């Protein structure tokens, strides 16, 4: 019989990148509530310190580390710091990503390409590699990549972001295929519109009344009738991080309020 305890993360150690706000923040708190010790990153130490305090006030264990996801030299040190603090490493959530500007395919400059690809793809790949080496030595682990519905169906003006997220879906399959025999499961979550700074940045420069109009137009176009909240991604995160998903690897779960249904 299926036991609910298979969703538990009791005694596990997780690293969630980009956890100072938005989906990463909700995930870090959710993992802690499920029993995990959680290491959290973003580029700003005070921001991750605040999230660590929030977790500790809830009775959990947290390790805040400032680390830029686009700097390859950071990754091994980050994994080492987690192992040093908690003595093990079970779950990596590659959540940090950037989409600093919109540009048509005709106007996109190399600098924008490099910035996005470095964080969203190259950083994810090499942090996964560093984490998987430790997981393999320890007998297994879980990697969860946060991609996007934009990686499946492109939206205009965000081609580089969409290409990076499409590649994350393939990175998920590539790592899953090579690491399954090492008991490392690798899956992805593809959110649709979720109410975070990353989403709101798209219309940040418009007057406030126009921002509200766009928000309601987006909500109306979503079959479930609202823009997702970060908390609505957490259930799938816990499922993928826990033994509840023990027969699943290489897959991408699309959480988009039904948009893809048409
Ligand atoms: N919100 C949506 O509608 C949506 C839809 C589809 C997919 N997603 C994906 O969901 C994930 C989380 O995004 P979100 O919406 O929660 O965004 P968010 O609220 O803007 O949070 C992004 C997090 O990543 C961190 N971050 C950004 N650049 C970083 C870097 N170079 N190195 C390390 N950390 C970095 C940010 O902190 P600092 O800036 O302080 O470093 C922050 O903690 C991303 O992978 C995004 O692509 C979001």
PDB file of C-alpha atoms and ligand atoms in Angstrom:
ATOM      1  CA  UNK A   1       0.000   0.000   0.000  1.00  0.00           C
ATOM      2  CA  UNK A   2       1.210   3.502  -0.760  1.00  0.00           C
ATOM      3  CA  UNK A   3       2.357   5.310   2.383  1.00  0.00           C
ATOM      4  CA  UNK A   4       2.028   9.104   2.585  1.00  0.00           C
ATOM      5  CA  UNK A   5       5.432   9.140   4.299  1.00  0.00           C
ATOM      6  CA  UNK A   6       6.956   8.615   0.832  1.00  0.00           C
ATOM      7  CA  UNK A   7       6.420  12.355   0.302  1.00  0.00           C
ATOM      8  CA  UNK A   8       8.554  13.110   3.359  1.00  0.00           C
ATOM      9  CA  UNK A   9      11.966  14.770   2.995  1.00  0.00           C
ATOM     10  CA  UNK A  10      12.861  14.055   6.631  1.00  0.00           C
ATOM     11  CA  UNK A  11      16.653  13.799   7.046  1.00  0.00           C
ATOM     12  CA  UNK A  12      17.368  14.880   3.447  1.00  0.00           C
ATOM     13  CA  UNK A  13      19.602  17.765   2.408  1.00  0.00           C
ATOM     14  CA  UNK A  14      18.566  20.046  -0.449  1.00  0.00           C
ATOM     15  CA  UNK A  15      20.167  22.938  -2.314  1.00  0.00           C
ATOM     16  CA  UNK A  16      17.768  25.374  -3.990  1.00  0.00           C
ATOM     17  CA  UNK A  17      19.330  28.014  -6.231  1.00  0.00           C
ATOM     18  CA  UNK A  18      17.635  31.383  -6.698  1.00  0.00           C
ATOM     19  CA  UNK A  19      15.765  30.939  -3.434  1.00  0.00           C
ATOM     20  CA  UNK A  20      15.646  34.541  -2.201  1.00  0.00           C
ATOM     21  CA  UNK A  21      12.200  35.094  -3.711  1.00  0.00           C
ATOM     22  CA  UNK A  22       9.563  33.665  -6.055  1.00  0.00           C
ATOM     23  CA  UNK A  23       9.402  29.958  -6.877  1.00  0.00           C
ATOM     24  CA  UNK A  24      12.785  29.172  -5.249  1.00  0.00           C
ATOM     25  CA  UNK A  25      11.755  30.820  -1.982  1.00  0.00           C
ATOM     26  CA  UNK A  26       8.434  28.912  -1.886  1.00  0.00           C
ATOM     27  CA  UNK A  27      10.304  25.674  -2.672  1.00  0.00           C
ATOM     28  CA  UNK A  28      12.905  26.181   0.064  1.00  0.00           C
ATOM     29  CA  UNK A  29      10.152  26.793   2.640  1.00  0.00           C
ATOM     30  CA  UNK A  30       8.146  23.810   1.351  1.00  0.00           C
ATOM     31  CA  UNK A  31      11.175  21.499   1.517  1.00  0.00           C
ATOM     32  CA  UNK A  32      11.837  22.635   5.071  1.00  0.00           C
ATOM     33  CA  UNK A  33       8.201  21.963   6.034  1.00  0.00           C
ATOM     34  CA  UNK A  34       8.625  18.473   4.479  1.00  0.00           C
ATOM     35  CA  UNK A  35      11.609  17.826   6.763  1.00  0.00           C
ATOM     36  CA  UNK A  36      14.688  18.718   4.679  1.00  0.00           C
ATOM     37  CA  UNK A  37      17.664  20.840   5.666  1.00  0.00           C
ATOM     38  CA  UNK A  38      17.935  23.486   2.964  1.00  0.00           C
ATOM     39  CA  UNK A  39      20.861  25.402   1.480  1.00  0.00           C
ATOM     40  CA  UNK A  40      19.734  28.460  -0.463  1.00  0.00           C
ATOM     41  CA  UNK A  41      21.482  30.721  -2.928  1.00  0.00           C
ATOM     42  CA  UNK A  42      21.036  33.969  -4.779  1.00  0.00           C
ATOM     43  CA  UNK A  43      23.536  36.652  -5.680  1.00  0.00           C
ATOM     44  CA  UNK A  44      22.764  38.734  -2.575  1.00  0.00           C
ATOM     45  CA  UNK A  45      23.842  37.529   0.882  1.00  0.00           C
ATOM     46  CA  UNK A  46      21.362  39.686   2.878  1.00  0.00           C
ATOM     47  CA  UNK A  47      18.453  38.281   0.839  1.00  0.00           C
ATOM     48  CA  UNK A  48      19.386  34.636   1.444  1.00  0.00           C
ATOM     49  CA  UNK A  49      20.156  35.418   5.102  1.00  0.00           C
ATOM     50  CA  UNK A  50      16.554  36.659   5.447  1.00  0.00           C
ATOM     51  CA  UNK A  51      15.161  33.423   3.955  1.00  0.00           C
ATOM     52  CA  UNK A  52      17.409  31.343   6.235  1.00  0.00           C
ATOM     53  CA  UNK A  53      16.056  33.280   9.235  1.00  0.00           C
ATOM     54  CA  UNK A  54      12.506  32.584   8.051  1.00  0.00           C
ATOM     55  CA  UNK A  55      13.271  28.834   7.847  1.00  0.00           C
ATOM     56  CA  UNK A  56      14.954  28.804  11.253  1.00  0.00           C
ATOM     57  CA  UNK A  57      11.981  30.627  12.823  1.00  0.00           C
ATOM     58  CA  UNK A  58       9.835  27.740  11.518  1.00  0.00           C
ATOM     59  CA  UNK A  59      12.175  25.310  13.307  1.00  0.00           C
ATOM     60  CA  UNK A  60      14.097  24.225  10.199  1.00  0.00           C
ATOM     61  CA  UNK A  61      17.795  24.094   9.282  1.00  0.00           C
ATOM     62  CA  UNK A  62      19.121  26.447   6.605  1.00  0.00           C
ATOM     63  CA  UNK A  63      22.403  27.467   5.035  1.00  0.00           C
ATOM     64  CA  UNK A  64      22.391  30.772   3.100  1.00  0.00           C
ATOM     65  CA  UNK A  65      25.128  31.223   0.489  1.00  0.00           C
ATOM     66  CA  UNK A  66      25.605  34.071  -1.982  1.00  0.00           C
ATOM     67  CA  UNK A  67      26.579  32.485  -5.293  1.00  0.00           C
ATOM     68  CA  UNK A  68      26.264  33.695  -8.880  1.00  0.00           C
ATOM     69  CA  UNK A  69      24.867  30.862 -11.004  1.00  0.00           C
ATOM     70  CA  UNK A  70      26.765  32.046 -14.080  1.00  0.00           C
ATOM     71  CA  UNK A  71      30.245  31.717 -12.520  1.00  0.00           C
ATOM     72  CA  UNK A  72      31.467  28.183 -13.136  1.00  0.00           C
ATOM     73  CA  UNK A  73      34.199  28.432 -10.473  1.00  0.00           C
ATOM     74  CA  UNK A  74      31.455  28.728  -7.798  1.00  0.00           C
ATOM     75  CA  UNK A  75      29.784  25.370  -8.304  1.00  0.00           C
ATOM     76  CA  UNK A  76      32.177  22.862  -6.717  1.00  0.00           C
ATOM     77  CA  UNK A  77      32.687  25.209  -3.744  1.00  0.00           C
ATOM     78  CA  UNK A  78      28.917  25.495  -3.326  1.00  0.00           C
ATOM     79  CA  UNK A  79      28.436  21.720  -3.261  1.00  0.00           C
ATOM     80  CA  UNK A  80      31.390  21.376  -0.846  1.00  0.00           C
ATOM     81  CA  UNK A  81      29.864  23.978   1.489  1.00  0.00           C
ATOM     82  CA  UNK A  82      26.556  22.086   1.607  1.00  0.00           C
ATOM     83  CA  UNK A  83      28.275  18.768   2.370  1.00  0.00           C
ATOM     84  CA  UNK A  84      30.497  20.414   4.985  1.00  0.00           C
ATOM     85  CA  UNK A  85      27.484  21.939   6.786  1.00  0.00           C
ATOM     86  CA  UNK A  86      25.015  19.046   6.596  1.00  0.00           C
ATOM     87  CA  UNK A  87      27.235  16.006   5.955  1.00  0.00           C
ATOM     88  CA  UNK A  88      25.249  14.859   2.919  1.00  0.00           C
ATOM     89  CA  UNK A  89      23.657  16.120  -0.324  1.00  0.00           C
ATOM     90  CA  UNK A  90      20.440  14.585  -1.636  1.00  0.00           C
ATOM     91  CA  UNK A  91      18.499  17.104  -3.718  1.00  0.00           C
ATOM     92  CA  UNK A  92      19.505  19.877  -6.127  1.00  0.00           C
ATOM     93  CA  UNK A  93      16.908  22.307  -7.479  1.00  0.00           C
ATOM     94  CA  UNK A  94      18.300  24.307 -10.388  1.00  0.00           C
ATOM     95  CA  UNK A  95      15.871  27.200 -10.115  1.00  0.00           C
ATOM     96  CA  UNK A  96      17.974  30.365 -10.589  1.00  0.00           C
ATOM     97  CA  UNK A  97      17.502  31.883 -14.014  1.00  0.00           C
ATOM     98  CA  UNK A  98      17.600  35.245 -15.676  1.00  0.00           C
ATOM     99  CA  UNK A  99      15.754  37.081 -18.427  1.00  0.00           C
ATOM    100  CA  UNK A 100      17.130  40.605 -18.162  1.00  0.00           C
ATOM    101  CA  UNK A 101      15.729  42.105 -21.374  1.00  0.00           C
ATOM    102  CA  UNK A 102      13.348  41.494 -24.219  1.00  0.00           C
ATOM    103  CA  UNK A 103      14.546  41.734 -27.820  1.00  0.00           C
ATOM    104  CA  UNK A 104      13.409  40.479 -31.201  1.00  0.00           C
ATOM    105  CA  UNK A 105      15.520  37.853 -32.936  1.00  0.00           C
ATOM    106  CA  UNK A 106      16.763  40.657 -35.216  1.00  0.00           C
ATOM    107  CA  UNK A 107      17.868  42.899 -32.347  1.00  0.00           C
ATOM    108  CA  UNK A 108      19.300  40.392 -29.852  1.00  0.00           C
ATOM    109  CA  UNK A 109      22.940  41.124 -29.010  1.00  0.00           C
ATOM    110  CA  UNK A 110      25.633  38.604 -28.172  1.00  0.00           C
ATOM    111  CA  UNK A 111      25.913  39.981 -24.627  1.00  0.00           C
ATOM    112  CA  UNK A 112      22.272  39.144 -23.883  1.00  0.00           C
ATOM    113  CA  UNK A 113      22.759  35.641 -25.316  1.00  0.00           C
ATOM    114  CA  UNK A 114      25.861  35.066 -23.138  1.00  0.00           C
ATOM    115  CA  UNK A 115      24.241  36.399 -19.951  1.00  0.00           C
ATOM    116  CA  UNK A 116      21.152  34.223 -20.287  1.00  0.00           C
ATOM    117  CA  UNK A 117      22.920  31.073 -21.474  1.00  0.00           C
ATOM    118  CA  UNK A 118      25.609  31.318 -18.770  1.00  0.00           C
ATOM    119  CA  UNK A 119      23.105  31.294 -15.921  1.00  0.00           C
ATOM    120  CA  UNK A 120      20.140  29.368 -17.328  1.00  0.00           C
ATOM    121  CA  UNK A 121      22.025  26.609 -19.141  1.00  0.00           C
ATOM    122  CA  UNK A 122      25.782  26.458 -18.585  1.00  0.00           C
ATOM    123  CA  UNK A 123      25.469  27.135 -14.851  1.00  0.00           C
ATOM    124  CA  UNK A 124      22.695  24.551 -14.518  1.00  0.00           C
ATOM    125  CA  UNK A 125      24.751  21.961 -16.404  1.00  0.00           C
ATOM    126  CA  UNK A 126      27.955  22.361 -14.401  1.00  0.00           C
ATOM    127  CA  UNK A 127      26.270  22.714 -11.006  1.00  0.00           C
ATOM    128  CA  UNK A 128      24.371  19.502 -11.810  1.00  0.00           C
ATOM    129  CA  UNK A 129      27.673  17.847 -12.724  1.00  0.00           C
ATOM    130  CA  UNK A 130      29.308  18.909  -9.430  1.00  0.00           C
ATOM    131  CA  UNK A 131      26.267  17.769  -7.423  1.00  0.00           C
ATOM    132  CA  UNK A 132      25.912  14.465  -9.294  1.00  0.00           C
ATOM    133  CA  UNK A 133      29.540  13.512  -8.558  1.00  0.00           C
ATOM    134  CA  UNK A 134      28.801  13.756  -4.829  1.00  0.00           C
ATOM    135  CA  UNK A 135      25.405  12.038  -5.172  1.00  0.00           C
ATOM    136  CA  UNK A 136      26.982   9.162  -7.078  1.00  0.00           C
ATOM    137  CA  UNK A 137      29.565   8.648  -4.332  1.00  0.00           C
ATOM    138  CA  UNK A 138      26.758   8.704  -1.725  1.00  0.00           C
ATOM    139  CA  UNK A 139      24.514   6.191  -3.509  1.00  0.00           C
ATOM    140  CA  UNK A 140      21.989   8.488  -5.215  1.00  0.00           C
ATOM    141  CA  UNK A 141      20.101  11.771  -5.342  1.00  0.00           C
ATOM    142  CA  UNK A 142      17.522  13.906  -7.152  1.00  0.00           C
ATOM    143  CA  UNK A 143      17.997  16.835  -9.494  1.00  0.00           C
ATOM    144  CA  UNK A 144      15.059  19.073 -10.384  1.00  0.00           C
ATOM    145  CA  UNK A 145      15.503  21.599 -13.183  1.00  0.00           C
ATOM    146  CA  UNK A 146      13.162  24.540 -13.502  1.00  0.00           C
ATOM    147  CA  UNK A 147      12.482  25.131 -17.173  1.00  0.00           C
ATOM    148  CA  UNK A 148       9.460  27.036 -18.575  1.00  0.00           C
ATOM    149  CA  UNK A 149       6.431  26.698 -20.782  1.00  0.00           C
ATOM    150  CA  UNK A 150       8.476  29.113 -22.975  1.00  0.00           C
ATOM    151  CA  UNK A 151      10.897  26.223 -23.541  1.00  0.00           C
ATOM    152  CA  UNK A 152       8.080  24.291 -25.192  1.00  0.00           C
ATOM    153  CA  UNK A 153       6.214  27.056 -27.017  1.00  0.00           C
ATOM    154  CA  UNK A 154       8.128  30.270 -27.724  1.00  0.00           C
ATOM    155  CA  UNK A 155       6.705  33.669 -26.831  1.00  0.00           C
ATOM    156  CA  UNK A 156       7.790  36.663 -28.882  1.00  0.00           C
ATOM    157  CA  UNK A 157      10.714  38.826 -27.790  1.00  0.00           C
ATOM    158  CA  UNK A 158      12.248  36.210 -25.494  1.00  0.00           C
ATOM    159  CA  UNK A 159      13.945  33.874 -27.960  1.00  0.00           C
ATOM    160  CA  UNK A 160      17.198  33.412 -26.020  1.00  0.00           C
ATOM    161  CA  UNK A 161      15.358  32.695 -22.773  1.00  0.00           C
ATOM    162  CA  UNK A 162      13.091  30.232 -24.611  1.00  0.00           C
ATOM    163  CA  UNK A 163      16.066  28.502 -26.280  1.00  0.00           C
ATOM    164  CA  UNK A 164      17.842  28.218 -22.909  1.00  0.00           C
ATOM    165  CA  UNK A 165      14.735  26.667 -21.367  1.00  0.00           C
ATOM    166  CA  UNK A 166      14.246  24.245 -24.288  1.00  0.00           C
ATOM    167  CA  UNK A 167      17.854  23.142 -23.758  1.00  0.00           C
ATOM    168  CA  UNK A 168      17.133  22.590 -20.052  1.00  0.00           C
ATOM    169  CA  UNK A 169      14.494  20.030 -21.052  1.00  0.00           C
ATOM    170  CA  UNK A 170      17.162  18.151 -23.035  1.00  0.00           C
ATOM    171  CA  UNK A 171      19.739  18.537 -20.232  1.00  0.00           C
ATOM    172  CA  UNK A 172      17.150  16.888 -17.960  1.00  0.00           C
ATOM    173  CA  UNK A 173      16.889  13.895 -20.311  1.00  0.00           C
ATOM    174  CA  UNK A 174      20.652  13.686 -20.891  1.00  0.00           C
ATOM    175  CA  UNK A 175      21.505  13.677 -17.172  1.00  0.00           C
ATOM    176  CA  UNK A 176      18.598  11.331 -16.403  1.00  0.00           C
ATOM    177  CA  UNK A 177      19.718   8.784 -18.991  1.00  0.00           C
ATOM    178  CA  UNK A 178      23.348   8.712 -17.920  1.00  0.00           C
ATOM    179  CA  UNK A 179      22.711   8.783 -14.170  1.00  0.00           C
ATOM    180  CA  UNK A 180      19.725   6.457 -13.715  1.00  0.00           C
ATOM    181  CA  UNK A 181      21.975   3.487 -12.882  1.00  0.00           C
ATOM    182  CA  UNK A 182      23.587   5.597 -10.153  1.00  0.00           C
ATOM    183  CA  UNK A 183      20.165   6.070  -8.549  1.00  0.00           C
ATOM    184  CA  UNK A 184      20.154   9.750  -9.468  1.00  0.00           C
ATOM    185  CA  UNK A 185      16.764  10.802 -10.808  1.00  0.00           C
ATOM    186  CA  UNK A 186      16.582  13.985 -12.865  1.00  0.00           C
ATOM    187  CA  UNK A 187      13.288  15.669 -13.714  1.00  0.00           C
ATOM    188  CA  UNK A 188      12.057  19.145 -14.597  1.00  0.00           C
ATOM    189  CA  UNK A 189       9.160  21.454 -13.877  1.00  0.00           C
ATOM    190  CA  UNK A 190       7.954  23.844 -16.582  1.00  0.00           C
ATOM    191  CA  UNK A 191       5.858  26.595 -15.006  1.00  0.00           C
ATOM    192  CA  UNK A 192       3.549  28.773 -17.059  1.00  0.00           C
ATOM    193  CA  UNK A 193       2.831  32.296 -15.758  1.00  0.00           C
ATOM    194  CA  UNK A 194       3.650  32.528 -12.042  1.00  0.00           C
ATOM    195  CA  UNK A 195       3.342  35.748 -10.033  1.00  0.00           C
ATOM    196  CA  UNK A 196       6.986  36.629  -9.355  1.00  0.00           C
ATOM    197  CA  UNK A 197       9.405  39.470 -10.105  1.00  0.00           C
ATOM    198  CA  UNK A 198      10.599  37.636 -13.240  1.00  0.00           C
ATOM    199  CA  UNK A 199       7.073  37.699 -14.681  1.00  0.00           C
ATOM    200  CA  UNK A 200       6.246  41.214 -13.507  1.00  0.00           C
ATOM    201  CA  UNK A 201       9.480  42.585 -15.040  1.00  0.00           C
ATOM    202  CA  UNK A 202       7.935  42.046 -18.481  1.00  0.00           C
ATOM    203  CA  UNK A 203       5.553  44.990 -17.992  1.00  0.00           C
ATOM    204  CA  UNK A 204       7.480  46.907 -15.327  1.00  0.00           C
ATOM    205  CA  UNK A 205       7.983  49.984 -17.519  1.00  0.00           C
ATOM    206  CA  UNK A 206       4.307  50.413 -18.407  1.00  0.00           C
ATOM    207  CA  UNK A 207       2.003  52.762 -16.465  1.00  0.00           C
ATOM    208  CA  UNK A 208       0.293  51.058 -13.512  1.00  0.00           C
ATOM    209  CA  UNK A 209      -3.207  50.890 -15.038  1.00  0.00           C
ATOM    210  CA  UNK A 210      -1.792  49.183 -18.146  1.00  0.00           C
ATOM    211  CA  UNK A 211       0.073  46.687 -15.963  1.00  0.00           C
ATOM    212  CA  UNK A 212      -3.212  45.757 -14.297  1.00  0.00           C
ATOM    213  CA  UNK A 213      -4.935  45.404 -17.691  1.00  0.00           C
ATOM    214  CA  UNK A 214      -2.205  43.052 -18.948  1.00  0.00           C
ATOM    215  CA  UNK A 215      -2.339  41.009 -15.746  1.00  0.00           C
ATOM    216  CA  UNK A 216      -6.109  40.528 -16.053  1.00  0.00           C
ATOM    217  CA  UNK A 217      -5.804  39.687 -19.760  1.00  0.00           C
ATOM    218  CA  UNK A 218      -3.220  37.005 -18.940  1.00  0.00           C
ATOM    219  CA  UNK A 219      -5.363  35.617 -16.115  1.00  0.00           C
ATOM    220  CA  UNK A 220      -8.415  35.457 -18.409  1.00  0.00           C
ATOM    221  CA  UNK A 221      -6.443  33.516 -21.029  1.00  0.00           C
ATOM    222  CA  UNK A 222      -5.538  30.845 -18.448  1.00  0.00           C
ATOM    223  CA  UNK A 223      -8.197  28.098 -18.309  1.00  0.00           C
ATOM    224  CA  UNK A 224      -7.902  27.816 -14.494  1.00  0.00           C
ATOM    225  CA  UNK A 225      -8.604  31.559 -14.341  1.00  0.00           C
ATOM    226  CA  UNK A 226      -5.621  32.954 -12.452  1.00  0.00           C
ATOM    227  CA  UNK A 227      -1.887  33.579 -12.691  1.00  0.00           C
ATOM    228  CA  UNK A 228      -0.145  30.893 -10.626  1.00  0.00           C
ATOM    229  CA  UNK A 229       1.224  31.593  -7.158  1.00  0.00           C
ATOM    230  CA  UNK A 230       4.735  30.313  -6.315  1.00  0.00           C
ATOM    231  CA  UNK A 231       3.190  27.972  -3.726  1.00  0.00           C
ATOM    232  CA  UNK A 232       1.289  26.192  -6.512  1.00  0.00           C
ATOM    233  CA  UNK A 233       4.603  24.843  -7.845  1.00  0.00           C
ATOM    234  CA  UNK A 234       5.755  23.417  -4.513  1.00  0.00           C
ATOM    235  CA  UNK A 235       3.654  20.223  -4.462  1.00  0.00           C
ATOM    236  CA  UNK A 236       5.321  19.024  -7.670  1.00  0.00           C
ATOM    237  CA  UNK A 237       8.749  19.971  -6.276  1.00  0.00           C
ATOM    238  CA  UNK A 238       8.176  17.820  -3.182  1.00  0.00           C
ATOM    239  CA  UNK A 239       6.841  14.977  -5.343  1.00  0.00           C
ATOM    240  CA  UNK A 240       9.963  15.024  -7.557  1.00  0.00           C
ATOM    241  CA  UNK A 241      12.356  15.423  -4.607  1.00  0.00           C
ATOM    242  CA  UNK A 242      10.829  12.597  -2.581  1.00  0.00           C
ATOM    243  CA  UNK A 243      10.496   8.822  -2.866  1.00  0.00           C
ATOM    244  CA  UNK A 244       6.891   9.359  -4.037  1.00  0.00           C
ATOM    245  CA  UNK A 245       8.305   9.759  -7.580  1.00  0.00           C
ATOM    246  CA  UNK A 246      10.624   6.725  -7.387  1.00  0.00           C
ATOM    247  CA  UNK A 247       9.741   5.438 -10.908  1.00  0.00           C
ATOM    248  CA  UNK A 248      10.068   8.806 -12.692  1.00  0.00           C
ATOM    249  CA  UNK A 249      13.131  10.217 -14.426  1.00  0.00           C
ATOM    250  CA  UNK A 250      13.902  12.414 -17.421  1.00  0.00           C
ATOM    251  CA  UNK A 251      10.445  13.990 -17.457  1.00  0.00           C
ATOM    252  CA  UNK A 252       9.153  17.555 -17.510  1.00  0.00           C
ATOM    253  CA  UNK A 253       5.959  18.410 -15.632  1.00  0.00           C
ATOM    254  CA  UNK A 254       4.138  21.363 -17.198  1.00  0.00           C
ATOM    255  CA  UNK A 255       2.276  23.477 -14.601  1.00  0.00           C
ATOM    256  CA  UNK A 256       0.538  26.194 -16.596  1.00  0.00           C
ATOM    257  CA  UNK A 257      -3.054  26.442 -15.382  1.00  0.00           C
ATOM    258  CA  UNK A 258      -4.217  24.521 -18.429  1.00  0.00           C
ATOM    259  CA  UNK A 259      -2.904  26.912 -21.127  1.00  0.00           C
ATOM    260  CA  UNK A 260      -1.332  24.087 -23.133  1.00  0.00           C
ATOM    261  CA  UNK A 261      -4.660  22.289 -23.273  1.00  0.00           C
ATOM    262  CA  UNK A 262      -5.821  24.995 -25.697  1.00  0.00           C
TER     263      UNK A 262
HETATM  264  N1  LIG B   1       7.546  33.420 -12.931  1.00  0.00           N
HETATM  265  C1  LIG B   1       7.200  32.829 -14.029  1.00  0.00           C
HETATM  266  O1  LIG B   1       6.168  33.139 -14.660  1.00  0.00           O
HETATM  267  C2  LIG B   1       8.042  31.690 -14.571  1.00  0.00           C
HETATM  268  C3  LIG B   1       7.535  30.968 -15.668  1.00  0.00           C
HETATM  269  C4  LIG B   1       8.294  29.922 -16.168  1.00  0.00           C
HETATM  270  C5  LIG B   1       9.512  29.591 -15.597  1.00  0.00           C
HETATM  271  N2  LIG B   1       9.977  30.326 -14.536  1.00  0.00           N
HETATM  272  C6  LIG B   1      11.262  29.912 -13.977  1.00  0.00           C
HETATM  273  O2  LIG B   1      11.155  29.796 -12.576  1.00  0.00           O
HETATM  274  C7  LIG B   1      12.443  30.000 -11.983  1.00  0.00           C
HETATM  275  C8  LIG B   1      12.330  30.972 -10.831  1.00  0.00           C
HETATM  276  O3  LIG B   1      11.923  32.211 -11.338  1.00  0.00           O
HETATM  277  P1  LIG B   1      10.959  33.207 -10.527  1.00  0.00           P
HETATM  278  O4  LIG B   1       9.831  33.521 -11.413  1.00  0.00           O
HETATM  279  O5  LIG B   1      10.724  32.698  -9.166  1.00  0.00           O
HETATM  280  O6  LIG B   1      11.902  34.513 -10.532  1.00  0.00           O
HETATM  281  P2  LIG B   1      12.318  35.567  -9.424  1.00  0.00           P
HETATM  282  O7  LIG B   1      11.223  35.781  -8.442  1.00  0.00           O
HETATM  283  O8  LIG B   1      12.840  36.726 -10.178  1.00  0.00           O
HETATM  284  O9  LIG B   1      13.502  34.808  -8.642  1.00  0.00           O
HETATM  285  C9  LIG B   1      14.694  34.500  -9.287  1.00  0.00           C
HETATM  286  C10 LIG B   1      15.687  34.036  -8.235  1.00  0.00           C
HETATM  287  O10 LIG B   1      16.911  33.706  -8.896  1.00  0.00           O
HETATM  288  C11 LIG B   1      17.970  34.490  -8.359  1.00  0.00           C
HETATM  289  N3  LIG B   1      18.933  34.765  -9.410  1.00  0.00           N
HETATM  290  C12 LIG B   1      18.764  35.505 -10.517  1.00  0.00           C
HETATM  291  N4  LIG B   1      19.894  35.528 -11.244  1.00  0.00           N
HETATM  292  C13 LIG B   1      20.794  34.778 -10.566  1.00  0.00           C
HETATM  293  C14 LIG B   1      22.131  34.429 -10.785  1.00  0.00           C
HETATM  294  N5  LIG B   1      22.808  34.864 -11.855  1.00  0.00           N
HETATM  295  N6  LIG B   1      22.755  33.631  -9.889  1.00  0.00           N
HETATM  296  C15 LIG B   1      22.100  33.185  -8.781  1.00  0.00           C
HETATM  297  N7  LIG B   1      20.835  33.502  -8.507  1.00  0.00           N
HETATM  298  C16 LIG B   1      20.183  34.286  -9.400  1.00  0.00           C
HETATM  299  C17 LIG B   1      17.278  35.739  -7.807  1.00  0.00           C
HETATM  300  O11 LIG B   1      18.031  36.406  -6.808  1.00  0.00           O
HETATM  301  P3  LIG B   1      19.113  37.574  -7.185  1.00  0.00           P
HETATM  302  O12 LIG B   1      18.555  38.323  -8.364  1.00  0.00           O
HETATM  303  O13 LIG B   1      19.192  38.389  -5.960  1.00  0.00           O
HETATM  304  O14 LIG B   1      20.385  36.849  -7.495  1.00  0.00           O
HETATM  305  C18 LIG B   1      16.031  35.102  -7.213  1.00  0.00           C
HETATM  306  O15 LIG B   1      16.328  34.503  -5.977  1.00  0.00           O
HETATM  307  C19 LIG B   1      13.355  30.445 -13.122  1.00  0.00           C
HETATM  308  O16 LIG B   1      14.087  29.330 -13.597  1.00  0.00           O
HETATM  309  C20 LIG B   1      12.380  30.906 -14.180  1.00  0.00           C
HETATM  310  O17 LIG B   1      12.924  30.842 -15.476  1.00  0.00           O
HETATM  311  C21 LIG B   1       9.275  31.350 -14.002  1.00  0.00           C
END
